[in-house]
XYZ file of C-alpha atoms in Angstrom:
721
model
C 140.774 112.363 133.342
C 139.095 112.611 130.530
C 138.735 114.810 127.701
C 136.130 117.327 128.524
C 137.983 117.978 132.287
C 140.999 118.724 130.382
C 139.437 120.948 127.622
C 137.731 122.792 130.393
C 140.806 123.200 132.610
C 142.805 124.686 129.528
C 140.057 127.200 128.184
C 138.935 128.291 131.486
C 139.780 131.703 133.221
C 142.818 131.634 135.773
C 141.739 131.831 139.465
C 142.824 134.914 141.126
C 144.865 134.746 144.662
C 141.671 135.810 146.508
C 139.694 132.889 144.977
C 142.435 130.310 145.797
C 142.302 131.607 149.436
C 138.714 131.234 149.852
C 138.870 127.612 148.218
C 141.834 126.534 150.784
C 140.061 127.838 153.418
C 136.896 126.205 152.830
C 138.875 122.741 152.565
C 140.617 123.561 155.933
C 137.337 123.943 157.643
C 135.991 120.418 156.328
C 139.236 119.001 157.602
C 138.566 120.359 161.135
C 134.830 119.584 160.904
C 135.896 115.792 160.194
C 138.654 115.701 163.009
C 136.043 117.474 165.472
C 133.373 114.705 164.205
C 136.203 111.735 164.716
C 136.880 113.321 168.400
C 133.121 113.308 169.635
C 132.652 109.543 168.062
C 136.072 108.779 170.270
C 134.756 110.343 173.168
C 131.566 108.783 173.139
C 132.825 105.079 172.620
C 135.080 105.882 176.000
C 131.970 106.598 177.674
C 130.148 103.503 176.480
C 133.091 101.643 177.712
C 133.231 103.100 181.247
C 129.506 102.229 181.219
C 129.961 98.912 180.504
C 133.121 98.851 183.370
C 130.967 99.925 185.903
C 128.330 97.066 185.581
C 131.241 94.393 187.277
C 128.830 93.726 190.030
C 125.955 92.037 187.747
C 124.934 88.800 186.951
C 127.459 86.367 184.907
C 125.160 86.177 181.950
C 125.275 89.793 181.880
C 128.781 90.278 181.878
C 129.043 87.437 179.352
C 126.421 89.041 177.030
C 128.348 92.596 177.518
C 131.736 90.940 176.479
C 130.404 90.323 172.987
C 128.059 93.331 172.214
C 130.150 95.956 170.930
C 129.333 99.194 168.220
C 129.340 99.196 164.425
C 133.095 100.522 164.633
C 134.161 98.153 167.126
C 133.692 94.924 165.249
C 135.310 93.922 161.855
C 133.625 91.165 160.434
C 135.557 88.450 158.112
C 133.639 89.681 154.983
C 135.853 90.038 151.318
C 133.139 91.577 149.095
C 129.740 91.101 151.008
C 128.128 90.960 154.878
C 128.541 87.631 156.791
C 124.652 87.215 156.733
C 125.042 86.922 152.663
C 125.365 83.350 151.500
C 127.618 82.652 148.796
C 127.180 79.324 146.771
C 130.079 77.330 145.021
C 129.992 75.232 141.979
C 128.649 72.299 144.359
C 125.501 74.091 145.613
C 126.979 74.370 149.173
C 126.879 77.513 151.188
C 129.899 79.002 152.814
C 128.546 79.612 156.809
C 127.871 82.633 159.180
C 131.839 83.239 160.209
C 132.997 84.865 163.121
C 135.542 87.597 162.339
C 139.135 86.685 163.616
C 139.419 90.607 164.424
C 136.357 90.586 166.848
C 138.161 87.835 168.900
C 141.265 90.124 169.354
C 138.612 93.160 170.371
C 136.486 90.854 172.892
C 136.868 90.175 176.402
C 138.402 87.531 178.392
C 138.856 84.124 177.144
C 139.959 81.259 179.077
C 143.371 79.976 178.041
C 141.688 76.185 177.428
C 139.380 78.065 174.734
C 142.530 78.174 172.478
C 144.424 74.864 171.572
C 147.900 75.174 169.947
C 151.539 73.872 170.347
C 152.466 77.864 170.914
C 150.434 77.860 174.292
C 150.568 80.892 175.958
C 152.335 82.925 172.993
C 148.996 83.371 171.289
C 147.939 86.029 173.946
C 148.882 89.390 175.143
C 148.029 91.427 177.926
C 146.663 95.175 176.965
C 147.940 97.211 179.733
C 145.834 100.063 178.292
C 142.350 98.484 178.584
C 141.990 97.370 181.937
C 144.698 94.795 181.847
C 142.562 92.809 179.567
C 144.204 89.324 177.833
C 143.287 88.901 174.130
C 144.752 87.074 171.114
C 148.021 88.647 169.551
C 148.149 90.218 166.243
C 149.754 87.568 165.015
C 147.647 84.942 165.880
C 144.612 86.847 165.195
C 145.875 87.245 161.201
C 146.632 83.469 161.778
C 143.002 82.932 162.212
C 141.984 85.352 159.543
C 144.017 83.464 156.800
C 143.044 80.034 158.009
C 139.399 81.269 157.614
C 139.985 82.237 154.232
C 141.563 78.851 153.135
C 138.936 76.696 154.966
C 136.047 78.700 152.933
C 137.964 79.034 149.655
C 136.881 75.681 147.594
C 139.577 73.968 146.036
C 138.258 72.939 142.503
C 141.665 70.871 141.386
C 140.393 67.442 140.403
C 143.645 65.955 141.612
C 145.314 67.331 144.655
C 143.772 69.368 147.484
C 146.194 71.420 149.913
C 145.305 73.358 153.646
C 148.321 74.994 153.991
C 149.454 77.796 156.368
C 152.598 78.912 157.075
C 152.487 81.732 160.027
C 155.207 84.281 160.323
C 155.651 84.088 163.991
C 153.666 81.050 164.977
C 154.359 77.511 164.502
C 150.807 76.526 163.844
C 147.471 77.775 163.535
C 145.500 77.739 166.741
C 142.227 76.319 167.351
C 138.815 77.583 168.926
C 135.216 76.146 168.937
C 133.933 79.286 166.394
C 136.443 77.462 164.105
C 134.222 74.846 163.746
C 131.573 76.215 161.080
C 134.827 76.802 158.916
C 136.206 73.233 159.237
C 132.384 71.818 158.769
C 132.428 73.571 155.504
C 135.437 72.788 154.393
C 134.691 68.789 155.294
C 131.272 69.154 153.299
C 133.497 70.486 149.992
C 135.609 67.045 150.039
C 132.751 64.513 150.059
C 132.258 63.980 146.895
C 136.083 64.423 145.865
C 136.482 60.554 144.998
C 139.706 61.103 142.447
C 142.027 62.864 144.967
C 145.284 61.849 144.170
C 146.908 64.325 146.802
C 146.014 65.679 150.320
C 147.726 67.892 152.355
C 147.237 69.564 155.521
C 150.076 71.768 156.888
C 150.515 73.882 160.321
C 146.361 73.434 161.332
C 145.727 72.219 164.845
C 142.459 70.288 163.948
C 139.606 69.643 165.808
C 139.664 66.955 168.383
C 138.713 63.314 167.971
C 136.482 62.036 166.297
C 136.372 65.031 163.526
C 139.684 63.138 161.580
C 137.843 59.971 161.132
C 134.075 61.107 160.186
C 135.212 63.687 157.941
C 138.505 62.959 156.172
C 139.259 59.619 156.715
C 135.922 58.166 155.993
C 136.042 60.244 152.629
C 139.706 59.229 151.644
C 138.654 55.614 152.040
C 136.872 55.802 149.138
C 139.596 57.399 147.066
C 141.067 54.749 144.908
C 143.622 57.026 143.116
C 145.619 58.479 146.557
C 149.212 58.585 146.822
C 150.003 61.491 148.632
C 148.950 61.994 152.396
C 150.262 64.541 154.550
C 149.072 65.572 158.068
C 152.086 67.632 159.359
C 152.218 69.412 162.745
C 148.346 69.262 163.023
C 148.586 68.010 166.752
C 147.000 64.561 166.440
C 145.938 62.956 169.337
C 146.063 59.193 170.173
C 142.892 58.225 168.791
C 143.724 59.890 165.717
C 146.920 58.074 165.258
C 145.462 54.766 165.688
C 142.609 56.030 163.079
C 145.338 57.046 160.760
C 147.388 53.632 161.210
C 144.550 51.766 160.589
C 143.553 53.731 157.299
C 147.448 53.354 156.042
C 147.256 49.822 157.086
C 143.952 49.020 154.348
C 144.980 51.525 151.630
C 146.961 50.069 148.595
C 147.883 53.125 146.827
C 149.451 55.392 149.212
C 152.854 56.043 148.133
C 153.850 59.309 150.498
C 153.031 59.667 153.784
C 154.111 62.830 156.207
C 153.240 63.138 159.576
C 156.089 65.143 160.670
C 155.745 67.443 163.705
C 153.542 64.318 165.614
C 154.406 63.211 168.885
C 153.486 59.147 168.820
C 153.100 59.104 172.649
C 151.570 55.299 172.833
C 153.878 51.992 172.091
C 150.970 50.029 170.831
C 150.348 53.097 168.272
C 154.158 53.002 167.122
C 153.861 49.378 166.573
C 150.905 49.369 164.708
C 152.710 51.985 162.309
C 155.339 49.794 162.019
C 153.221 47.199 161.223
C 151.581 49.185 158.752
C 154.733 50.275 156.947
C 155.996 46.825 156.658
C 153.109 45.329 154.994
C 152.036 48.355 152.402
C 152.876 47.489 148.715
C 153.648 50.760 147.579
C 154.626 53.306 150.175
C 158.242 54.588 149.068
C 158.422 58.026 151.079
C 157.860 58.530 154.951
C 158.284 61.636 156.577
C 158.537 60.826 160.676
C 161.197 63.956 161.335
C 161.586 67.192 162.749
C 161.205 68.961 166.625
C 157.386 67.387 167.267
C 158.204 63.589 165.817
C 159.148 61.835 169.252
C 158.351 57.682 169.917
C 157.376 56.210 172.925
C 159.191 53.373 173.769
C 162.898 55.238 172.932
C 165.515 52.888 170.903
C 163.245 49.652 171.907
C 160.642 51.047 169.157
C 163.339 52.740 166.879
C 164.149 49.121 165.890
C 160.541 48.349 164.434
C 160.068 51.800 162.486
C 163.728 51.560 160.809
C 162.930 47.864 159.931
C 159.926 48.512 158.214
C 161.077 51.210 156.051
C 163.865 49.180 154.302
C 162.164 48.815 151.193
C 161.392 52.488 151.113
C 163.038 54.929 148.894
C 163.129 57.819 151.120
C 163.102 58.015 155.038
C 163.234 61.547 157.233
C 163.547 60.801 160.917
C 165.004 62.719 163.885
C 163.831 64.401 167.377
C 165.761 66.682 169.589
C 165.597 63.880 172.352
C 167.416 60.983 170.632
C 169.754 59.531 173.141
C 172.947 57.888 172.148
C 171.214 54.583 171.833
C 168.792 55.920 169.232
C 171.683 57.468 166.935
C 173.301 54.026 167.234
C 170.531 52.294 166.015
C 169.833 54.518 162.892
C 174.134 53.966 162.096
C 173.397 50.080 162.201
C 170.662 50.304 160.058
C 172.236 52.622 157.476
C 175.075 50.093 157.259
C 172.733 47.040 156.338
C 171.262 46.330 152.891
C 168.462 48.214 151.550
C 166.810 50.141 149.050
C 166.938 53.712 150.393
C 167.970 56.386 148.115
C 167.246 59.276 150.302
C 167.845 59.966 154.298
C 167.525 62.595 156.429
C 168.653 62.902 159.957
C 167.225 65.904 161.507
C 167.628 67.275 164.946
C 169.190 64.447 166.784
C 172.318 65.352 168.717
C 174.964 63.366 166.997
C 177.915 64.942 168.474
C 177.108 64.260 172.054
C 179.119 60.989 171.747
C 182.028 60.674 169.854
C 181.475 56.999 169.447
C 177.964 58.128 167.250
C 180.290 60.050 164.815
C 182.541 57.447 164.117
C 179.563 54.889 163.536
C 177.337 57.156 160.965
C 180.703 57.615 158.990
C 181.595 54.280 158.569
C 177.818 53.149 158.178
C 177.441 55.914 155.146
C 180.848 54.226 153.689
C 179.070 51.352 153.835
C 176.169 51.912 152.332
C 175.802 51.568 148.627
C 172.800 53.128 147.703
C 172.193 56.714 149.104
C 172.433 59.491 146.805
C 170.527 62.363 148.826
C 171.826 62.739 152.453
C 170.348 65.560 154.869
C 172.388 66.007 158.814
C 169.909 69.348 159.724
C 170.487 70.552 163.342
C 172.745 67.846 164.638
C 175.121 69.350 166.568
C 178.078 68.302 164.513
C 180.980 70.016 163.828
C 182.690 69.275 160.589
C 184.494 67.124 159.881
C 183.130 64.555 161.764
C 180.643 62.552 159.631
C 182.269 63.068 156.168
C 186.307 63.054 157.263
C 189.364 64.101 154.985
C 190.555 60.506 154.049
C 190.789 59.221 150.879
C 188.263 56.090 152.084
C 185.139 58.331 152.882
C 185.850 60.938 150.285
C 185.581 58.317 147.504
C 182.657 56.268 148.854
C 180.647 59.720 149.210
C 181.081 60.692 145.662
C 178.137 58.821 144.837
C 176.251 61.715 146.641
C 174.307 64.328 144.253
C 172.591 66.319 147.065
C 174.322 67.323 150.198
C 172.725 69.150 153.636
C 174.557 70.119 156.269
C 173.152 72.980 157.237
C 172.464 74.177 161.177
C 175.569 72.826 162.405
C 179.602 74.209 162.580
C 181.940 73.817 159.840
C 185.424 75.609 160.680
C 188.163 76.027 158.313
C 189.143 72.723 158.643
C 185.724 71.563 157.809
C 185.489 73.896 154.916
C 188.947 71.918 153.369
C 187.670 68.866 153.965
C 184.521 70.247 151.954
C 186.830 71.656 149.196
C 188.560 68.105 148.945
C 185.520 66.431 148.240
C 184.521 68.880 145.926
C 187.747 68.529 143.910
C 187.419 64.547 143.696
C 187.009 63.875 139.778
C 184.259 61.491 140.463
C 182.426 63.513 142.368
C 178.794 63.640 141.409
C 177.509 66.214 143.798
C 174.777 68.452 142.227
C 173.276 70.188 145.655
C 175.369 71.403 148.771
C 173.922 73.345 151.506
C 175.811 74.826 154.342
C 173.733 77.303 155.667
C 173.875 78.442 159.249
C 177.109 76.425 159.508
C 179.586 79.603 161.297
C 181.340 79.683 158.228
C 183.905 82.265 158.078
C 186.104 84.331 155.289
C 188.782 82.108 155.621
C 186.984 79.338 155.279
C 184.722 80.282 152.629
C 187.912 81.258 150.608
C 189.323 77.753 151.101
C 186.017 76.021 149.339
C 184.885 78.259 146.803
C 187.974 78.446 144.866
C 187.903 74.636 144.192
C 184.738 75.364 142.183
C 187.021 76.498 139.300
C 187.597 72.745 138.868
C 184.444 71.073 139.579
C 182.102 70.971 136.807
C 178.910 68.829 138.611
C 177.693 71.312 141.037
C 174.900 73.420 140.215
C 173.447 74.826 143.425
C 175.446 76.091 146.308
C 173.695 77.751 149.675
C 176.213 79.658 151.827
C 173.368 81.688 153.892
C 173.549 82.802 157.638
C 176.975 82.462 157.700
C 180.038 84.996 158.854
C 181.019 85.942 155.838
C 182.422 89.617 154.912
C 184.012 91.814 151.822
C 187.124 90.074 151.976
C 185.710 86.931 150.341
C 184.331 88.692 147.059
C 187.586 88.265 145.109
C 187.094 84.836 145.481
C 183.597 84.500 144.582
C 184.335 86.739 141.075
C 187.445 84.611 140.231
C 184.841 81.646 140.635
C 181.686 82.821 138.901
C 184.112 84.179 135.741
C 185.644 80.498 135.276
C 182.547 78.451 136.488
C 179.626 78.160 133.913
C 177.744 75.079 135.453
C 176.728 76.434 138.626
C 173.146 77.928 138.554
C 172.434 79.138 142.030
C 174.489 80.736 144.859
C 172.867 81.689 147.989
C 174.820 84.287 149.822
C 172.227 85.822 151.563
C 171.673 87.156 155.289
C 175.612 87.284 155.585
C 175.688 90.765 157.650
C 179.341 91.355 157.177
C 178.962 91.262 153.345
C 177.830 94.809 152.845
C 176.474 96.401 149.410
C 178.545 99.688 150.258
C 180.330 101.511 153.215
C 181.735 104.728 154.353
C 184.879 106.094 153.812
C 187.087 107.126 156.983
C 186.286 110.336 158.262
C 183.106 110.519 156.150
C 179.667 111.574 158.340
C 176.928 110.939 155.489
C 177.019 108.924 152.409
C 176.138 112.241 150.819
C 178.749 115.238 150.330
C 178.362 118.655 149.121
C 181.109 119.715 146.385
C 181.859 123.104 146.270
C 184.198 122.843 142.889
C 181.558 121.228 141.089
C 180.152 123.834 138.188
C 178.194 122.125 136.341
C 175.133 119.759 137.468
C 174.554 118.623 141.032
C 176.917 119.399 143.559
C 176.143 116.701 145.946
C 177.963 113.195 144.980
C 177.750 109.848 146.615
C 180.875 109.152 148.584
C 180.273 105.407 149.600
C 182.301 103.140 148.318
C 181.375 99.589 146.880
C 181.189 96.754 149.387
C 181.641 93.362 148.856
C 178.039 92.619 147.109
C 178.981 95.816 144.829
C 182.094 93.954 143.886
C 180.756 90.600 142.915
C 177.730 92.111 140.740
C 180.142 94.678 139.085
C 182.850 92.509 138.407
C 181.275 89.205 137.672
C 177.848 89.397 136.711
C 177.324 92.708 135.447
C 180.519 94.735 134.329
C 179.585 97.862 132.763
C 183.109 98.786 131.304
C 182.123 98.578 127.665
C 179.489 96.225 125.971
C 182.118 93.284 125.240
C 182.779 93.096 128.977
C 178.949 92.740 129.972
C 179.203 89.804 127.166
C 181.847 88.283 128.978
C 180.046 88.067 132.227
C 178.741 85.018 134.015
C 174.789 84.647 132.372
C 174.133 81.053 134.356
C 174.752 81.652 138.121
C 171.838 83.434 139.791
C 173.474 85.267 142.692
C 171.138 85.819 145.863
C 172.246 88.222 148.231
C 169.957 90.763 149.848
C 166.967 90.313 147.543
C 166.301 93.831 146.505
C 168.269 96.410 144.263
C 170.480 98.784 146.814
C 172.211 101.685 145.144
C 173.628 101.491 141.609
C 174.479 97.484 141.454
C 170.634 95.925 140.476
C 171.856 93.028 141.622
C 168.217 91.635 142.345
C 167.369 92.605 138.749
C 170.808 90.931 137.646
C 169.932 87.485 139.430
C 166.124 87.519 137.905
C 168.042 87.879 134.413
C 170.269 84.867 134.867
C 167.572 82.949 136.579
C 165.558 82.838 133.279
C 165.217 79.736 131.082
C 166.026 81.234 127.798
C 169.557 81.054 126.037
C 172.846 83.123 126.623
C 172.219 85.489 124.113
C 168.946 86.521 125.103
C 170.089 87.359 128.784
C 172.933 89.172 127.114
C 170.399 91.243 125.440
C 168.509 92.090 128.594
C 171.261 92.683 130.534
C 172.303 95.534 127.345
C 168.859 96.979 127.535
C 169.258 97.623 131.322
C 172.767 99.259 131.043
C 171.669 101.200 128.394
C 168.460 102.541 129.835
C 169.025 102.486 133.695
C 172.533 102.431 134.730
C 175.112 103.591 132.432
C 174.272 105.465 129.046
C 177.291 106.522 127.636
C 177.661 103.069 126.692
C 177.825 104.236 122.717
C 180.245 106.003 120.257
C 178.045 107.802 117.234
C 181.191 108.844 115.515
C 181.868 104.911 114.703
C 178.771 104.215 112.339
C 179.035 101.537 110.021
C 176.697 99.953 107.595
C 174.453 96.944 109.655
C 174.187 93.506 108.064
C 170.832 92.987 106.345
C 170.831 89.422 108.418
C 170.699 91.447 111.869
C 167.745 93.946 111.146
C 165.286 90.944 112.326
C 166.750 90.571 115.580
C 167.475 94.259 115.876
C 163.311 95.121 115.072
C 162.543 91.998 117.750
C 164.617 93.426 120.222
C 162.787 96.863 119.703
C 159.445 95.018 119.731
C 160.023 93.958 123.083
C 161.206 97.139 124.302
C 158.325 98.872 123.131
C 155.721 96.097 124.280
C 157.612 95.283 127.516
C 157.074 91.516 127.117
C 159.315 89.326 127.496
C 161.353 91.383 130.102
C 161.665 91.083 133.604
C 158.990 93.701 135.705
C 162.649 95.599 136.848
C 163.478 96.108 133.669
C 160.090 97.919 132.433
C 160.873 101.565 131.847
C 159.441 103.889 129.851
C 160.541 103.905 126.124
C 160.898 106.999 123.884
C 162.731 108.134 120.972
C 165.574 109.094 123.128
C 166.044 105.255 124.276
C 165.398 103.747 120.872
C 167.939 105.695 119.036
C 170.564 105.077 122.007
C 169.952 101.161 121.558
C 170.199 101.238 117.780
C 173.348 103.350 117.610
C 175.105 100.855 120.420
C 174.236 98.199 118.415
C 175.646 99.297 115.129
C 178.725 100.307 116.751
C 179.413 96.852 118.616
C 181.800 94.426 116.950
C 180.581 91.291 118.777
C 177.462 91.519 117.020
C 177.576 87.582 117.027
C 177.567 87.089 121.144
C 174.481 89.565 121.037
C 172.283 87.875 118.106
C 173.973 84.436 118.641
C 170.735 82.645 117.465
C 170.370 80.600 114.214
C 172.158 80.799 110.956
C 172.988 84.276 109.836
C 172.304 85.157 105.852
C 170.305 83.010 104.072
C 169.754 82.496 100.016
C 166.390 82.885 98.596
C 165.426 80.282 96.382
C 164.531 81.671 92.651
C 162.331 79.636 90.451
C 163.573 79.022 87.284
C 161.231 80.488 84.376
C 160.179 78.042 81.541
C 161.788 79.167 77.927
C 158.983 80.573 75.577
C 158.225 78.786 72.743
C 159.335 80.375 69.713
C 156.793 80.677 67.240
C 157.666 79.624 63.562
C 156.397 81.438 60.134
C 153.334 80.200 59.162
C 151.801 79.281 62.402
C 147.892 79.596 61.981
C 147.125 79.621 65.601
C 148.736 81.961 68.060
C 147.458 82.137 71.866
C 149.011 85.744 72.456
C 146.569 87.126 69.815
C 143.512 87.298 71.486
C 145.404 88.758 74.572
C 146.967 91.651 72.284
C 145.582 95.404 73.066
C 146.928 98.821 71.615
C 149.557 100.593 73.656
C 147.418 102.762 76.595
C 144.119 101.315 75.394
C 141.384 101.247 78.030
C 140.853 97.339 79.089
C 138.444 98.069 81.744
C 135.152 99.368 81.874
C 134.321 102.817 83.841
C 131.163 104.508 84.935
C 130.045 107.979 83.738
C 127.110 110.204 84.948
C 124.483 111.466 82.311
C 124.109 115.379 82.700
C 120.867 115.006 80.972
C 119.114 112.069 83.075
C 121.669 112.644 86.302
C 122.291 108.858 86.521
C 125.387 106.941 86.089
C 125.552 104.999 83.475
C 128.436 101.998 83.143
C 130.419 102.095 79.582
C 132.337 98.864 78.942
C 135.636 98.593 77.476
C 136.138 98.669 73.719
C 136.677 95.532 72.226
C 139.618 95.457 69.921
């Protein structure tokens, strides 16, 4: 609202009740007319649809022509700022194609299943029972196609890396259709002259059929002499594409990372060629052949060739759900031999089917002396299986720095073994992931207290388990006695609640008749496990000293939002800041005084504020006013009351060094010494001070004066003494 509008509204006469009623009637009439217009348009659309449906007996050409003909309201073209016919040129001079909108596909008539290709198959379609049992694309597939079009058309101008990445929410892969070919051709034109690429990644895209990959991607990458990373994961590569890719890897000399996960290698010749390319490659260090859709033809016979070719690699990820006991035995034998692997991942392979596999894998890891990062994901393991409680196994595996045992099972006995592993004096573990392990509260109470003695672990993931509110005391005790843990993930534990109702309460709010002042409605829910962890270990509001004594290093993730009055997500963001501990304390003090508990100050105990603290206090108030260097969730409207409360509480706080522990305190100013004046002697002929002497009160500068006769301004110089 501008100033003129404010002036007219403030000075204008007030409307009478009759005038207001007339204005309201005009507004309601306009709304009714708008609704009537919408109803007429919808009836016209239904009539047009009935006419189209009545022409089913005509020829197939007319039916196909009618299925793609719609009104302006029904067709939504893919365009962000302009129409599809408008051409937008990029920095290289190419123009974007006239793209078919994905929403038009969802509104169009029946399309055959073969026209869309995806690993999800029929899941990308749905049957519309309200529109003549017509089968069309699902909403998720339409959104995936729309986002894929935007990524393909949007040119990436980074000189060193190019990434085409998409993670659909409910689909594992972006489907492909013939109408998407202009988008892929436009993407291929944009990388024709990119000869200085170091990284090229395409993730979760169903690429066009062969020979599109060889003509548009591999032929361009052959010209790059700096390519180090190549990733084509979950791209539904055909046998011909794999053959050409293997040939490219064999001829390339600079590639260090290759990721073709979620790819079925159905030909034994392709497996042999791939193993030969790995073995002869001089710079290849990281190979990813893992996850659910990466299988090898020939079974364990071809497994030996792949493993033997990766002996000189630093990182290897392998695994498939169809691996049999012979494949796991080959992997165990490979790990027990000498090689240069420092990171190994076995993903999706069922190890727990055979008891000998667990024993062989455990013995191989004990014999191995080079692996530091171990990942056993979704192997149907029940701990202790591979990591056993014997001293020999625990001492041998103390060299591990990263351990991922997610998507397995960890009963109480497995938690006890992990606690022994963390209590080992030589333990070097930095990251431990035990998500989705069926870990109960009893097992967590065995594992978490051991972290009070551990000084190496920095990241712990216990998400998607069976923890409840009874594990909160152990977590609080651990956080108050541990200063090395940087992140703790407790999310997706449904029994770990923020609050709960008292017995006999029907609602979280109750009406209090005895309350005389203020609101009579009170919140009756008690704090759950998540609220107790925040208030007991991360954000204790008892006093300002208790806030300073809390844990300021560990970012605890529990729900991802601020529920109730706990501010758990805000506290997590503050603890995750890469700043000094004193600055985190200041952030929490500002949050406590302005949003959570405003009675943390006492105005009766004023004391003189030391002069060396003033710059830090002014800096804090300036940050509060300008809203800089504060998390977004801390940004509130600053007023005089807020600043006064902040100023008073800092003055009355007894532990000021904890709040302003940054650099030295009081500094002494260096005062320059004056040179002694030379004394004049009797009889000196020259005295420099004589020329500079003027009478006391004399005028030493000139001034301007207006002559009353001529009316002009005249300059009067200073007098000469």
